[in-house]
mmCIF file of C-alpha atoms and ligand atoms in Angstrom:
data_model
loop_
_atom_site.group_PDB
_atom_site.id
_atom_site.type_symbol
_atom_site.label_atom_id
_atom_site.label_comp_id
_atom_site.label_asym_id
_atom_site.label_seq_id
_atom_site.Cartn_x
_atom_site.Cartn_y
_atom_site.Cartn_z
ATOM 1 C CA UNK A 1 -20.931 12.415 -16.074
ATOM 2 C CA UNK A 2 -18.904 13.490 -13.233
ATOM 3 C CA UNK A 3 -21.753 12.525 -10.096
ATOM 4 C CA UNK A 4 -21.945 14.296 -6.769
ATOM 5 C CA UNK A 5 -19.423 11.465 -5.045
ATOM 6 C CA UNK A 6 -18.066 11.933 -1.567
ATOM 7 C CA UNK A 7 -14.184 10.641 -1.319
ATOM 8 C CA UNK A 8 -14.048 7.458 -0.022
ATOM 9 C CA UNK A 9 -13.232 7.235 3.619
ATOM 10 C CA UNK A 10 -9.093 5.804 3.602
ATOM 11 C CA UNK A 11 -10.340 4.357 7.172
ATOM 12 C CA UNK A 12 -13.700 1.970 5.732
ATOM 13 C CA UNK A 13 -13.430 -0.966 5.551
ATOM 14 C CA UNK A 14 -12.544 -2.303 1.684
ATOM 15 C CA UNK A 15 -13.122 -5.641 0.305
ATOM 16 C CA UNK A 16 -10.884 -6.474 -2.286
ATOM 17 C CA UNK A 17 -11.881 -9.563 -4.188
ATOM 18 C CA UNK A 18 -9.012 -11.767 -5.924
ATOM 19 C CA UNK A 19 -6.556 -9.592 -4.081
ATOM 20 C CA UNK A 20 -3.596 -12.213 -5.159
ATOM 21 C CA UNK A 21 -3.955 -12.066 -8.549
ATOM 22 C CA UNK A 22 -2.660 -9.322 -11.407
ATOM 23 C CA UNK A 23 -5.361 -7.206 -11.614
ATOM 24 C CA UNK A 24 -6.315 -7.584 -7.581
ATOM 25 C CA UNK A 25 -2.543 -7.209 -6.314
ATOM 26 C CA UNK A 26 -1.945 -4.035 -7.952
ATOM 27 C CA UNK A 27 -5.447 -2.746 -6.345
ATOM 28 C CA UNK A 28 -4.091 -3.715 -3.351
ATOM 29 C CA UNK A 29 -1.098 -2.279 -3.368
ATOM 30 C CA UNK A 30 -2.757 1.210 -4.820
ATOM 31 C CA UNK A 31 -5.121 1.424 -2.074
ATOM 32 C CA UNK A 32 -2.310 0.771 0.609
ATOM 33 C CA UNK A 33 -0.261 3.326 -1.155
ATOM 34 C CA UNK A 34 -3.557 5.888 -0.852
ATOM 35 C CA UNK A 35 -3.794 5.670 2.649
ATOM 36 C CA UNK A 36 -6.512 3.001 3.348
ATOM 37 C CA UNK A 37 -5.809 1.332 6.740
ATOM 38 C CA UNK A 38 -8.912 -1.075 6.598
ATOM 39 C CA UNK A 39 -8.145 -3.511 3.312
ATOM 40 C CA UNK A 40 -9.668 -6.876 3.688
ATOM 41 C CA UNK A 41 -8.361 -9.983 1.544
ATOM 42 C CA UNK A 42 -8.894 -13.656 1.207
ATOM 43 C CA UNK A 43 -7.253 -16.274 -0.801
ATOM 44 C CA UNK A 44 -9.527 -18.445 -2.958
ATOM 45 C CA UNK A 45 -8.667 -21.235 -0.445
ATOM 46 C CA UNK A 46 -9.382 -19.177 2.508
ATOM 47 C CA UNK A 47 -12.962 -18.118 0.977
ATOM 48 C CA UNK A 48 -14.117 -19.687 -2.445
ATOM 49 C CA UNK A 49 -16.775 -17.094 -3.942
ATOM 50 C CA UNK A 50 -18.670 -20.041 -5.431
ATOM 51 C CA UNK A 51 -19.618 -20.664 -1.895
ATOM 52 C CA UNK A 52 -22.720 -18.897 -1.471
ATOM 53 C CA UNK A 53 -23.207 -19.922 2.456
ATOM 54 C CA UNK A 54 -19.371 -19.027 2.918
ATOM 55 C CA UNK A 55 -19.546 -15.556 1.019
ATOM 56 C CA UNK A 56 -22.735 -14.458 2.851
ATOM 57 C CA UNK A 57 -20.633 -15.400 6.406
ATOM 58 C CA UNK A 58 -17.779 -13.366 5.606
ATOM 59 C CA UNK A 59 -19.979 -10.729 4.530
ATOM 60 C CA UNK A 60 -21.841 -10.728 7.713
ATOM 61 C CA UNK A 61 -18.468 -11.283 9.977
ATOM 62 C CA UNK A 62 -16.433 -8.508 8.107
ATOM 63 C CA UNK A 63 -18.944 -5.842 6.885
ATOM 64 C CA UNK A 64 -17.273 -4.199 4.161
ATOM 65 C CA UNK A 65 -18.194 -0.787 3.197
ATOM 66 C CA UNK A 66 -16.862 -0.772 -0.192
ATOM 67 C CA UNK A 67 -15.962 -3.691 -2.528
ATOM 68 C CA UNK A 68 -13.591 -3.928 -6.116
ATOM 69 C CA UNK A 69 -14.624 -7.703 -7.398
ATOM 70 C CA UNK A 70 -10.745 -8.435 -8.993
ATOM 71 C CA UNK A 71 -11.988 -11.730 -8.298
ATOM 72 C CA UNK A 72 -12.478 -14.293 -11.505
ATOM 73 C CA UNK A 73 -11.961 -17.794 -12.976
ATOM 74 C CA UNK A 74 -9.487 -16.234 -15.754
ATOM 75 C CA UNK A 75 -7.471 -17.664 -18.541
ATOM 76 C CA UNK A 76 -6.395 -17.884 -22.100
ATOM 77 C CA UNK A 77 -8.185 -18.777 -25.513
ATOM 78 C CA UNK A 78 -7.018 -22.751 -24.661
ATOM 79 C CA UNK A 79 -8.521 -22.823 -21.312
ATOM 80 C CA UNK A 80 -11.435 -20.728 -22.048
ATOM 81 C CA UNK A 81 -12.281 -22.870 -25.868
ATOM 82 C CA UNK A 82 -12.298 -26.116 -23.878
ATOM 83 C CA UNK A 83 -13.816 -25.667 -20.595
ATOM 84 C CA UNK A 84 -16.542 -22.658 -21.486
ATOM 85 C CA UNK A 85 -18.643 -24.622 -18.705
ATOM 86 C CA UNK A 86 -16.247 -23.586 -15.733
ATOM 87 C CA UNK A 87 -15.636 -20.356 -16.950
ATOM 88 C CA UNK A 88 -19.683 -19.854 -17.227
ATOM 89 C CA UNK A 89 -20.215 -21.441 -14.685
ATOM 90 C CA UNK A 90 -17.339 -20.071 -11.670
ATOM 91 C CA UNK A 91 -17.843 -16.660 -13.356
ATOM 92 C CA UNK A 92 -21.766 -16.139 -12.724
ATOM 93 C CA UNK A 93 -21.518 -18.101 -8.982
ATOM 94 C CA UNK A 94 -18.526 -15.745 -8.039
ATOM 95 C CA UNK A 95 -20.590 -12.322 -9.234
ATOM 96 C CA UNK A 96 -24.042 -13.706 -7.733
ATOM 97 C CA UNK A 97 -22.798 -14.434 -4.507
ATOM 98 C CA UNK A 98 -21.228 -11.555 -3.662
ATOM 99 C CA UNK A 99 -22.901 -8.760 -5.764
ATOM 100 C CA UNK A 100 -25.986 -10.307 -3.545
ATOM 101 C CA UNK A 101 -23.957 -10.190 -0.328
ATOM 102 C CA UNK A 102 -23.170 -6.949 -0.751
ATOM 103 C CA UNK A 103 -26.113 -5.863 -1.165
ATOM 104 C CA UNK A 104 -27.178 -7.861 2.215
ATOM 105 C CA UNK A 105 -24.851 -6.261 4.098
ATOM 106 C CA UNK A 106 -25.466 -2.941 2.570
ATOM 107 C CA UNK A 107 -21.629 -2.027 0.741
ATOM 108 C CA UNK A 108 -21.959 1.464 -0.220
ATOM 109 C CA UNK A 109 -19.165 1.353 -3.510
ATOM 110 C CA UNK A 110 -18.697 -1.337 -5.411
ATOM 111 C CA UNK A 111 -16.854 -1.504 -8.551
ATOM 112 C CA UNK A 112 -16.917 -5.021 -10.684
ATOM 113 C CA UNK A 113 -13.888 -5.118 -12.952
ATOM 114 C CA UNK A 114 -15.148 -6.952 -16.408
ATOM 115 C CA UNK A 115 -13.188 -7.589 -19.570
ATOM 116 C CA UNK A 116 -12.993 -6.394 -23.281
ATOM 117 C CA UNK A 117 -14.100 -9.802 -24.756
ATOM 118 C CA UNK A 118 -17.784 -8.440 -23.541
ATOM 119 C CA UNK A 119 -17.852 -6.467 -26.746
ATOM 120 C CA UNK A 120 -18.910 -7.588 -29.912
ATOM 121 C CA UNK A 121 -16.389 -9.151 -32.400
ATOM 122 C CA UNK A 122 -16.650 -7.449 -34.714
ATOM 123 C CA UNK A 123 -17.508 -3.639 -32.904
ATOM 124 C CA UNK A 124 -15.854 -0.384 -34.601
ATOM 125 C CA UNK A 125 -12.496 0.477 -33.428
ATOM 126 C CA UNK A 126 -11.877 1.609 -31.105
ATOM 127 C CA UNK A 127 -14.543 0.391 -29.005
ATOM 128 C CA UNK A 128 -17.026 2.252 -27.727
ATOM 129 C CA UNK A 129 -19.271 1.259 -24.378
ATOM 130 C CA UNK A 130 -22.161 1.495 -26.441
ATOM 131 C CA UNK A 131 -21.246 -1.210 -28.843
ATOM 132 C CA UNK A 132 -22.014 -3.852 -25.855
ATOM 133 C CA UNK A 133 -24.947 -6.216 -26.967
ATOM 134 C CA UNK A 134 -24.747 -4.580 -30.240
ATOM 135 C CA UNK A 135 -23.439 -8.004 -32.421
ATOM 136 C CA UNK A 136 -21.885 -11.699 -31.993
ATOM 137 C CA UNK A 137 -19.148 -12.314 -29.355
ATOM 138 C CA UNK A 138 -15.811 -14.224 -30.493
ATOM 139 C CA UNK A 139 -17.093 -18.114 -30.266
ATOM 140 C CA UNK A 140 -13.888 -18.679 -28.511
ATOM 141 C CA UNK A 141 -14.536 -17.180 -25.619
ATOM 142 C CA UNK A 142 -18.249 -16.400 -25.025
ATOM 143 C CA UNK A 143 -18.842 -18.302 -22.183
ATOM 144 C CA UNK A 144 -16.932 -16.216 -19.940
ATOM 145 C CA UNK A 145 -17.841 -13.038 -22.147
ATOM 146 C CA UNK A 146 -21.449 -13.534 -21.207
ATOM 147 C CA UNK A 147 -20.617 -14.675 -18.030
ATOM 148 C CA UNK A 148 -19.138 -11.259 -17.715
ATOM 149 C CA UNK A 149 -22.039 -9.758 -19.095
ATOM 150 C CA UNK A 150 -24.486 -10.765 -16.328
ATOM 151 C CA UNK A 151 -22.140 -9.135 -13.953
ATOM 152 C CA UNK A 152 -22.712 -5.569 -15.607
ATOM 153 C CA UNK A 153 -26.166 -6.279 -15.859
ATOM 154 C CA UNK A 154 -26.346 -7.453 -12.358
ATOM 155 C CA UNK A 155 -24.444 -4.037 -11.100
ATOM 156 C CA UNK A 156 -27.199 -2.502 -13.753
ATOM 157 C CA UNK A 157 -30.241 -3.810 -11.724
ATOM 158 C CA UNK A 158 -28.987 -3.729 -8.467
ATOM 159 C CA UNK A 159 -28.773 0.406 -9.100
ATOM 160 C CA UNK A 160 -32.351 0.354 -10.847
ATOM 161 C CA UNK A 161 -33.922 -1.875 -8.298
ATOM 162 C CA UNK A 162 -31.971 -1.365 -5.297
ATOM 163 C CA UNK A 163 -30.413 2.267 -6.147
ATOM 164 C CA UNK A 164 -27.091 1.495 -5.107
ATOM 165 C CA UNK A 165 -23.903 3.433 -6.533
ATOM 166 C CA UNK A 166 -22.283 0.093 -7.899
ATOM 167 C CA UNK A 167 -20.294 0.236 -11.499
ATOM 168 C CA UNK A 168 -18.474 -2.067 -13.760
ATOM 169 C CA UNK A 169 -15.539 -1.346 -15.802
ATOM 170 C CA UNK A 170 -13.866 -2.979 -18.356
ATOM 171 C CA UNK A 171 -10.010 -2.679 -18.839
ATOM 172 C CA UNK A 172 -7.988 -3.424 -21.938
ATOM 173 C CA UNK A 173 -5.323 -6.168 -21.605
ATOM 174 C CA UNK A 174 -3.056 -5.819 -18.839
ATOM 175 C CA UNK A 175 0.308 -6.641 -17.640
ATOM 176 C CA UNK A 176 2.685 -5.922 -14.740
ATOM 177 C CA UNK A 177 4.129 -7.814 -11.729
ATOM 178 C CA UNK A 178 2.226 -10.672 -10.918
ATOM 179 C CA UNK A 179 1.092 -11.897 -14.281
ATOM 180 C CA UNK A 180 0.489 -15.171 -14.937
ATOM 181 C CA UNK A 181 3.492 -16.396 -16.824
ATOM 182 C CA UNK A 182 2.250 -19.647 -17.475
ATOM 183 C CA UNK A 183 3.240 -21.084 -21.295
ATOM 184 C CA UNK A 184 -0.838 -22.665 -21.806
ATOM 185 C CA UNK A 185 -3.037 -19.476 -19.934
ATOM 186 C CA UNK A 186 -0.808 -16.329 -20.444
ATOM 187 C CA UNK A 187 -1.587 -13.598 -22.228
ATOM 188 C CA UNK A 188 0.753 -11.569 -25.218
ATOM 189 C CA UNK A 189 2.884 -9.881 -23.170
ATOM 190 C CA UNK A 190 3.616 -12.097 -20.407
ATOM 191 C CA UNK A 191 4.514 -15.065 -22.834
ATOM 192 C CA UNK A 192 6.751 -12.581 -24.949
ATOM 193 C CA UNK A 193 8.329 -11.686 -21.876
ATOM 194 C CA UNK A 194 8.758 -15.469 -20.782
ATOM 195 C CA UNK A 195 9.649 -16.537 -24.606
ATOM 196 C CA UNK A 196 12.462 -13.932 -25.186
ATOM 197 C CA UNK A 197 13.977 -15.029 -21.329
ATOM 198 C CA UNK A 198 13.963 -18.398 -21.732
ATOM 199 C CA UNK A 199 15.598 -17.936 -25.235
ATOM 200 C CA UNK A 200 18.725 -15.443 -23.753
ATOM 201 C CA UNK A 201 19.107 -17.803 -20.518
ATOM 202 C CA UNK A 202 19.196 -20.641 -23.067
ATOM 203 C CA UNK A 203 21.539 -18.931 -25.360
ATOM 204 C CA UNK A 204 18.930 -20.060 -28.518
ATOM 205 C CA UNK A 205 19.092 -18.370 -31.689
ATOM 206 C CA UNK A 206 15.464 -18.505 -33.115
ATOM 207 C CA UNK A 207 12.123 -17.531 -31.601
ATOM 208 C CA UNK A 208 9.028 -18.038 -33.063
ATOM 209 C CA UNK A 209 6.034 -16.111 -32.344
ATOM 210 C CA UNK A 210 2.248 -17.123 -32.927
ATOM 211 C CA UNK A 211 0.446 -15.908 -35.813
ATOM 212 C CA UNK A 212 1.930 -12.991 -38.285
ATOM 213 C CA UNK A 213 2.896 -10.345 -35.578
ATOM 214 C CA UNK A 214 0.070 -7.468 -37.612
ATOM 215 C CA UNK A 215 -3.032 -7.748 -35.085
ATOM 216 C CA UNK A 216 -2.664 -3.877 -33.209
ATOM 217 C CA UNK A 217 -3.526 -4.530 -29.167
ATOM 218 C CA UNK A 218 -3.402 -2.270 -26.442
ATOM 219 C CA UNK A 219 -2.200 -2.440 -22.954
ATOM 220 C CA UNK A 220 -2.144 -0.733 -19.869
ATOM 221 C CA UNK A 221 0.015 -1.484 -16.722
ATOM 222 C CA UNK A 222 -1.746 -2.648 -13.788
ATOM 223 C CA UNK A 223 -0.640 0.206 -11.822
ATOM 224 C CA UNK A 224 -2.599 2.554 -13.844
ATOM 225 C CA UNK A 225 -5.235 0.289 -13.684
ATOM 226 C CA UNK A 226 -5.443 0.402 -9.586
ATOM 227 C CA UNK A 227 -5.610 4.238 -9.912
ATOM 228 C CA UNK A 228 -8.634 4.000 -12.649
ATOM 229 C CA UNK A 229 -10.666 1.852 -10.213
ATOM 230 C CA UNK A 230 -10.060 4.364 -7.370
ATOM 231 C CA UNK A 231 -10.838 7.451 -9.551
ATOM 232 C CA UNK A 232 -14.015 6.010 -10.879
ATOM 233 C CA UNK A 233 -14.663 4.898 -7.327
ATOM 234 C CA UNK A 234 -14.451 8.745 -6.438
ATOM 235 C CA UNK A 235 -15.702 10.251 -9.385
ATOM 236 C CA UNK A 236 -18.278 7.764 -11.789
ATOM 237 C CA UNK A 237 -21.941 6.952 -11.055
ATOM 238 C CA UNK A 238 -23.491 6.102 -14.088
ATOM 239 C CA UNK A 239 -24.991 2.616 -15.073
ATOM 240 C CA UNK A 240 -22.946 2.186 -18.216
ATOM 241 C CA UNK A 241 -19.824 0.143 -17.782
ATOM 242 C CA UNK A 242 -16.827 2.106 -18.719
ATOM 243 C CA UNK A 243 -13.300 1.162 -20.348
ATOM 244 C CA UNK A 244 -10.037 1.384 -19.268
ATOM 245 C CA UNK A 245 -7.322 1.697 -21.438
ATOM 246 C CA UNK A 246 -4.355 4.058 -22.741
ATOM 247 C CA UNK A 247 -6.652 5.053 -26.194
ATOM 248 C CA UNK A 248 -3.088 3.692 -27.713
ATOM 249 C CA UNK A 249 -2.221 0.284 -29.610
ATOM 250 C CA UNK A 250 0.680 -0.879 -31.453
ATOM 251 C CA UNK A 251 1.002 -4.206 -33.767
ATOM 252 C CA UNK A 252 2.158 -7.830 -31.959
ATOM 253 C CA UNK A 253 5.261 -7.547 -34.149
ATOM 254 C CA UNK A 254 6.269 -4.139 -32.459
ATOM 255 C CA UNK A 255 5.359 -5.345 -28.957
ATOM 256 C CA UNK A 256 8.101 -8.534 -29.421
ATOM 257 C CA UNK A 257 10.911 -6.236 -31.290
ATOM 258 C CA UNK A 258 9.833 -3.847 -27.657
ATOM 259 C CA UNK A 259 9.787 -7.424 -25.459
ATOM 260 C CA UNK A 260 13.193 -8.819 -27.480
ATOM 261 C CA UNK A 261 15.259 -5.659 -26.809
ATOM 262 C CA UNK A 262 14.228 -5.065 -23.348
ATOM 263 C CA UNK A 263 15.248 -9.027 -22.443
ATOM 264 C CA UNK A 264 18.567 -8.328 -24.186
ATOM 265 C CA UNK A 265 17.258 -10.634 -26.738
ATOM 266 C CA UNK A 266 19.988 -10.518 -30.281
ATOM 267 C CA UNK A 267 18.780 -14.148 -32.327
ATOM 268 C CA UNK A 268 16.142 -13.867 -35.253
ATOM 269 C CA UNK A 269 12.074 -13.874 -34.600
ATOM 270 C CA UNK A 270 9.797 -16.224 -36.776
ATOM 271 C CA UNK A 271 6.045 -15.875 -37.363
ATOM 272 C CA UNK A 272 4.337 -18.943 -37.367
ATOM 273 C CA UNK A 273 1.238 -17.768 -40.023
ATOM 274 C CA UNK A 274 -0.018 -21.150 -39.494
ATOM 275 C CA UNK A 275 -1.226 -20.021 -35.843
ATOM 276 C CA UNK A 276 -4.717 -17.822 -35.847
ATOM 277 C CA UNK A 277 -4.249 -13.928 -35.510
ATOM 278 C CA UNK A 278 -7.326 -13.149 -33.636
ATOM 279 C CA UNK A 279 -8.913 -10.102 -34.426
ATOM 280 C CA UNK A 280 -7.097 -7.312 -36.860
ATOM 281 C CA UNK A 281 -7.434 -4.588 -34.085
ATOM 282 C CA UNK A 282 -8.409 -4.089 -30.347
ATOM 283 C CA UNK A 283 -8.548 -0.714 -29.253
ATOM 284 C CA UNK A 284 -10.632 0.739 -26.578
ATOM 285 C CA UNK A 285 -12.136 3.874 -27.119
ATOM 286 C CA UNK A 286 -11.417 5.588 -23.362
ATOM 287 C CA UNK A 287 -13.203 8.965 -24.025
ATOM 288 C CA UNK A 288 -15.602 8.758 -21.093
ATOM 289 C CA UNK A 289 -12.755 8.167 -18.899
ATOM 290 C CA UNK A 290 -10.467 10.706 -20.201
ATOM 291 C CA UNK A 291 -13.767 13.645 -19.263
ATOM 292 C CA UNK A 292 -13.683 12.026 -15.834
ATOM 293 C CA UNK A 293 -9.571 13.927 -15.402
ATOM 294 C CA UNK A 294 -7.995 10.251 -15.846
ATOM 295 C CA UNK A 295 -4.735 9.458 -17.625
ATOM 296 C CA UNK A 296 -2.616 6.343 -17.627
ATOM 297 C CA UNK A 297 0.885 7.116 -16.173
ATOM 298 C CA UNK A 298 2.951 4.188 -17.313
ATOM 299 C CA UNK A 299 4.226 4.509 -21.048
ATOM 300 C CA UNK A 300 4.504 1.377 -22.496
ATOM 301 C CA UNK A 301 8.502 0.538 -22.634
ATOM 302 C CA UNK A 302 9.208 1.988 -18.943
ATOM 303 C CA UNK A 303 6.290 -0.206 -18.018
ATOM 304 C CA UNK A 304 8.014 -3.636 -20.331
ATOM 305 C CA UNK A 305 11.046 -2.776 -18.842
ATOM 306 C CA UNK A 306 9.511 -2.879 -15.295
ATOM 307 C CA UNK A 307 7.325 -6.239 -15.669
ATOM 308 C CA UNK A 308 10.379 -8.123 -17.342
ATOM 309 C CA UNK A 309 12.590 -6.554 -14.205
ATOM 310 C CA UNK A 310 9.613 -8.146 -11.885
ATOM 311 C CA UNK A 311 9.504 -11.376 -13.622
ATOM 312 C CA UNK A 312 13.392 -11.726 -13.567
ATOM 313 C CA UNK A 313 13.355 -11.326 -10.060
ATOM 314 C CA UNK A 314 10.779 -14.065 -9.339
ATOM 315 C CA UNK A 315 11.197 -16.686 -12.517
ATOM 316 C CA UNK A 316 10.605 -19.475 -9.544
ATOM 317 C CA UNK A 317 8.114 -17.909 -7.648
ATOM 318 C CA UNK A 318 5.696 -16.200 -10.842
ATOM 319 C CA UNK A 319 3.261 -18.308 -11.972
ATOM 320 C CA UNK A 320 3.958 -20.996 -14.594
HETATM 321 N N1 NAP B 1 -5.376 -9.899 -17.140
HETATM 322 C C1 NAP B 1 -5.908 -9.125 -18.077
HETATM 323 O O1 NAP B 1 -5.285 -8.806 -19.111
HETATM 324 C C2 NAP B 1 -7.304 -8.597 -17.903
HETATM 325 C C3 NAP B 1 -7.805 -7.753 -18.888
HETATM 326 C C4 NAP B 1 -9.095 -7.254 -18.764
HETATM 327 C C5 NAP B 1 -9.852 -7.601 -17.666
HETATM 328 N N2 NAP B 1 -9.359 -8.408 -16.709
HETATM 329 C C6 NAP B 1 -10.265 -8.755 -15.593
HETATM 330 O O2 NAP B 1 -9.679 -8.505 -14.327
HETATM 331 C C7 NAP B 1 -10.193 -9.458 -13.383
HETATM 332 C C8 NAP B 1 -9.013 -10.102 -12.680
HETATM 333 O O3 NAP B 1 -8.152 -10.690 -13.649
HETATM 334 P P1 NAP B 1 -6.622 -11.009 -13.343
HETATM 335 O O4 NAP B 1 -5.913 -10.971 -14.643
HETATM 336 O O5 NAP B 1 -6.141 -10.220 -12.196
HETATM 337 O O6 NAP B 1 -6.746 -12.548 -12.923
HETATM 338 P P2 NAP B 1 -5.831 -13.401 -11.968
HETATM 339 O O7 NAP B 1 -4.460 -12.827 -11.888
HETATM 340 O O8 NAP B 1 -5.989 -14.822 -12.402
HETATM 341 O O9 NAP B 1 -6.509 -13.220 -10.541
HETATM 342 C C9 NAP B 1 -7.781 -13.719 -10.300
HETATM 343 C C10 NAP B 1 -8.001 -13.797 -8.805
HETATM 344 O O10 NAP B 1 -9.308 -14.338 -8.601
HETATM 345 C C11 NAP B 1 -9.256 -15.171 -7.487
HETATM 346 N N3 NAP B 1 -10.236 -16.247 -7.632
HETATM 347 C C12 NAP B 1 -10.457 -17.037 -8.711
HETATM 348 N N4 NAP B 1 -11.421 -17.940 -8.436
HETATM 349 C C13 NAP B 1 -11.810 -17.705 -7.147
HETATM 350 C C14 NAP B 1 -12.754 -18.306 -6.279
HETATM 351 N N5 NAP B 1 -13.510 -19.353 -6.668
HETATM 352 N N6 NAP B 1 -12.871 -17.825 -5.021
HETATM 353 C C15 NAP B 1 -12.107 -16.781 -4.607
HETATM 354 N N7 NAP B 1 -11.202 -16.153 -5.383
HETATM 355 C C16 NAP B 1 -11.070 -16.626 -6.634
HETATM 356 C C17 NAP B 1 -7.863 -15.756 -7.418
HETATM 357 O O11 NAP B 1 -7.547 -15.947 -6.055
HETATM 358 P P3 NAP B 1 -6.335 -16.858 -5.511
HETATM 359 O O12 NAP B 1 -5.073 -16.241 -6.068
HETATM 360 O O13 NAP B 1 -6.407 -16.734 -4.044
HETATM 361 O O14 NAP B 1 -6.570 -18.242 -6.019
HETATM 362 C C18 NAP B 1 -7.026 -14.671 -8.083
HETATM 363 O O15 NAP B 1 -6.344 -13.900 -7.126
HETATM 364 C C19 NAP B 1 -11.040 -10.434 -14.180
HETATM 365 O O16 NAP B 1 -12.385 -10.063 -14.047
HETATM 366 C C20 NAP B 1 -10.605 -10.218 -15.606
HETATM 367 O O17 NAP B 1 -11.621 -10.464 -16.554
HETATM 368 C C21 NAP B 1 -8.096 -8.921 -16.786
#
């Protein structure tokens, strides 16, 4: 699996799309940190990627040579069960527009970070890349799943057609400075983190936690996920999309006693059973990445500890 790649060139120019946000900022910041001098970023207000006229003039002003599309209408089951159209809709006009500028303007590497909600709902665990398109999404999300799924297929035909060296990977659920702390759109660990803070600043006595605490979930730090994109940049060519992860879970419940202790947090926890579970297990099966000489760095409570140090340090500033 390991292709014939030359390094990339830390003086190219590199397009990273969504460079603000979780998955995008940490990119960023990775890149910068591995010597590229050339990095190239926009707000969404500075250049919205459902513009196709706009995305094609950047394109053609700036020239990047290599691309990582961290750019996406994201959010959480709430957001994504009652407005499926924008998610569909943003999702495919954001991939479209520039998987087709980039290809105008001839971008040599270009990786197109995806999601785990592509896979099926009910796929064996852990999850293997060949389970995509193999059974029924979860209903509550599909629209963006699929939407998702058009963008691997879209880096898929652009290599058959066009024979470009353009992959997709799919990362596990991530957390890390930056994250979207809001109470409706975040994700698991950025709402225990917020939860457990709010209740020690408050002084309150009780939490309660959605659902019974036993679905197992796994999560990587964003900083491990910057150096993922730039090793498969370097070192995968292959038209499969291919998943990120730590190959590790634990259970909710364990994740809030981690989340409660590292906040200083000493009051009781209750699970609300009336609230849905999700899915038993979610566990990516990172195989194929681990032959490509990749390993996560960040262990899991070293990493809490960091993102509730981050979000501590910028409770007015994080995004609510
Ligand atoms: N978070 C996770 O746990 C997770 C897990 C697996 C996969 N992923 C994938 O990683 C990617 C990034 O997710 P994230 O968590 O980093 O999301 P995020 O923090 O919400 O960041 C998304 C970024 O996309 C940009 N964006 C959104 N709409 C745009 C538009 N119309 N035009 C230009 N830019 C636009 C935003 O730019 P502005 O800030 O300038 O508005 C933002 O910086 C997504 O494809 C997601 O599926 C995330």
């Amino acid at each position: 699996m390991t292709s014939e790649l030359a390094p990339l060139d830390r003086e190219d120019s590199f397009y990273v799309a969504g460079h603000r946000g979780l998955a995008g900022g940490a990119i960023w910041r990775h890149l910068e940190a591995s010597g590229f001098t050339n990095l190239v970023g926009q707000t969404s207000s500075e250049l919205d990627l459902r513009d196709r006229d706009a995305v094609f003039a950047f394109f053609e002003a700036v020239r990047p040579r290599h691309v990582v599309m961290a750019a996406a209408r994201v959010g959480g089951i709430l957001a994504n069960s009652t407005r499926p159209v924008d998610f569909l809709s943003d999702n495919v006009r954001i991939q479209v527009n520039v998987l087709d500028a980039a290809h105008r303007y001839g971008v040599d590497r270009l990786l197109l970070l995806g999601s785990s909600c592509i896979y099926p709902k009910f796929a064996e665990q852990p999850i293997k890349e060949s389970s995509l398109l193999t059974g029924e999404l979860e209903p509550t999300n599909d629209a963006y799943a699929i939407a998702k799924i058009t963008g691997v297929m879209h880096v898929q035909a652009m290599r058959r057609q066009h024979g470009h060296h353009w992959v997709s990977a799919m990362p596990t659920n991530l957390y890390g400075p930056g994250d979207n702390f809001d109470t409706d759109s975040s994700h698991v660990l950025a709402a225990l983190i917020r939860r457990f803070d709010d209740a020690v600043r408050a002084g309150t006595s009780t939490v309660t936690n959605w659902g019974t605490g036993s679905p197992r979930r796994e999560f990587l730090h964003v900083d491990d996920l910057a150096s993922a994109v730039l090793h498969l940049l370097e070192n995968y060519d292959e038209p499969s999309p291919i998943n990120i992860g730590t190959g590790k879970d634990l259970t909710i419940r364990e994740l809030s006693d981690l989340v409660a202790e590292v906040a200083g947090y000493r009051g009781t926890v209750e699970w609300d059973d009336n609230k849905p579970d999700g899915t038993p297990r979610k566990l990516l099966d990172v195989s194929r990445l681990e032959e490509l000489g990749w390993r996560p760095d960040v262990e899991l409570r070293p990493g809490v500890e960091q993102a509730y140090a981050w979000y501590a340090a910028h409770r007015d500033s994080a995004r609510h």
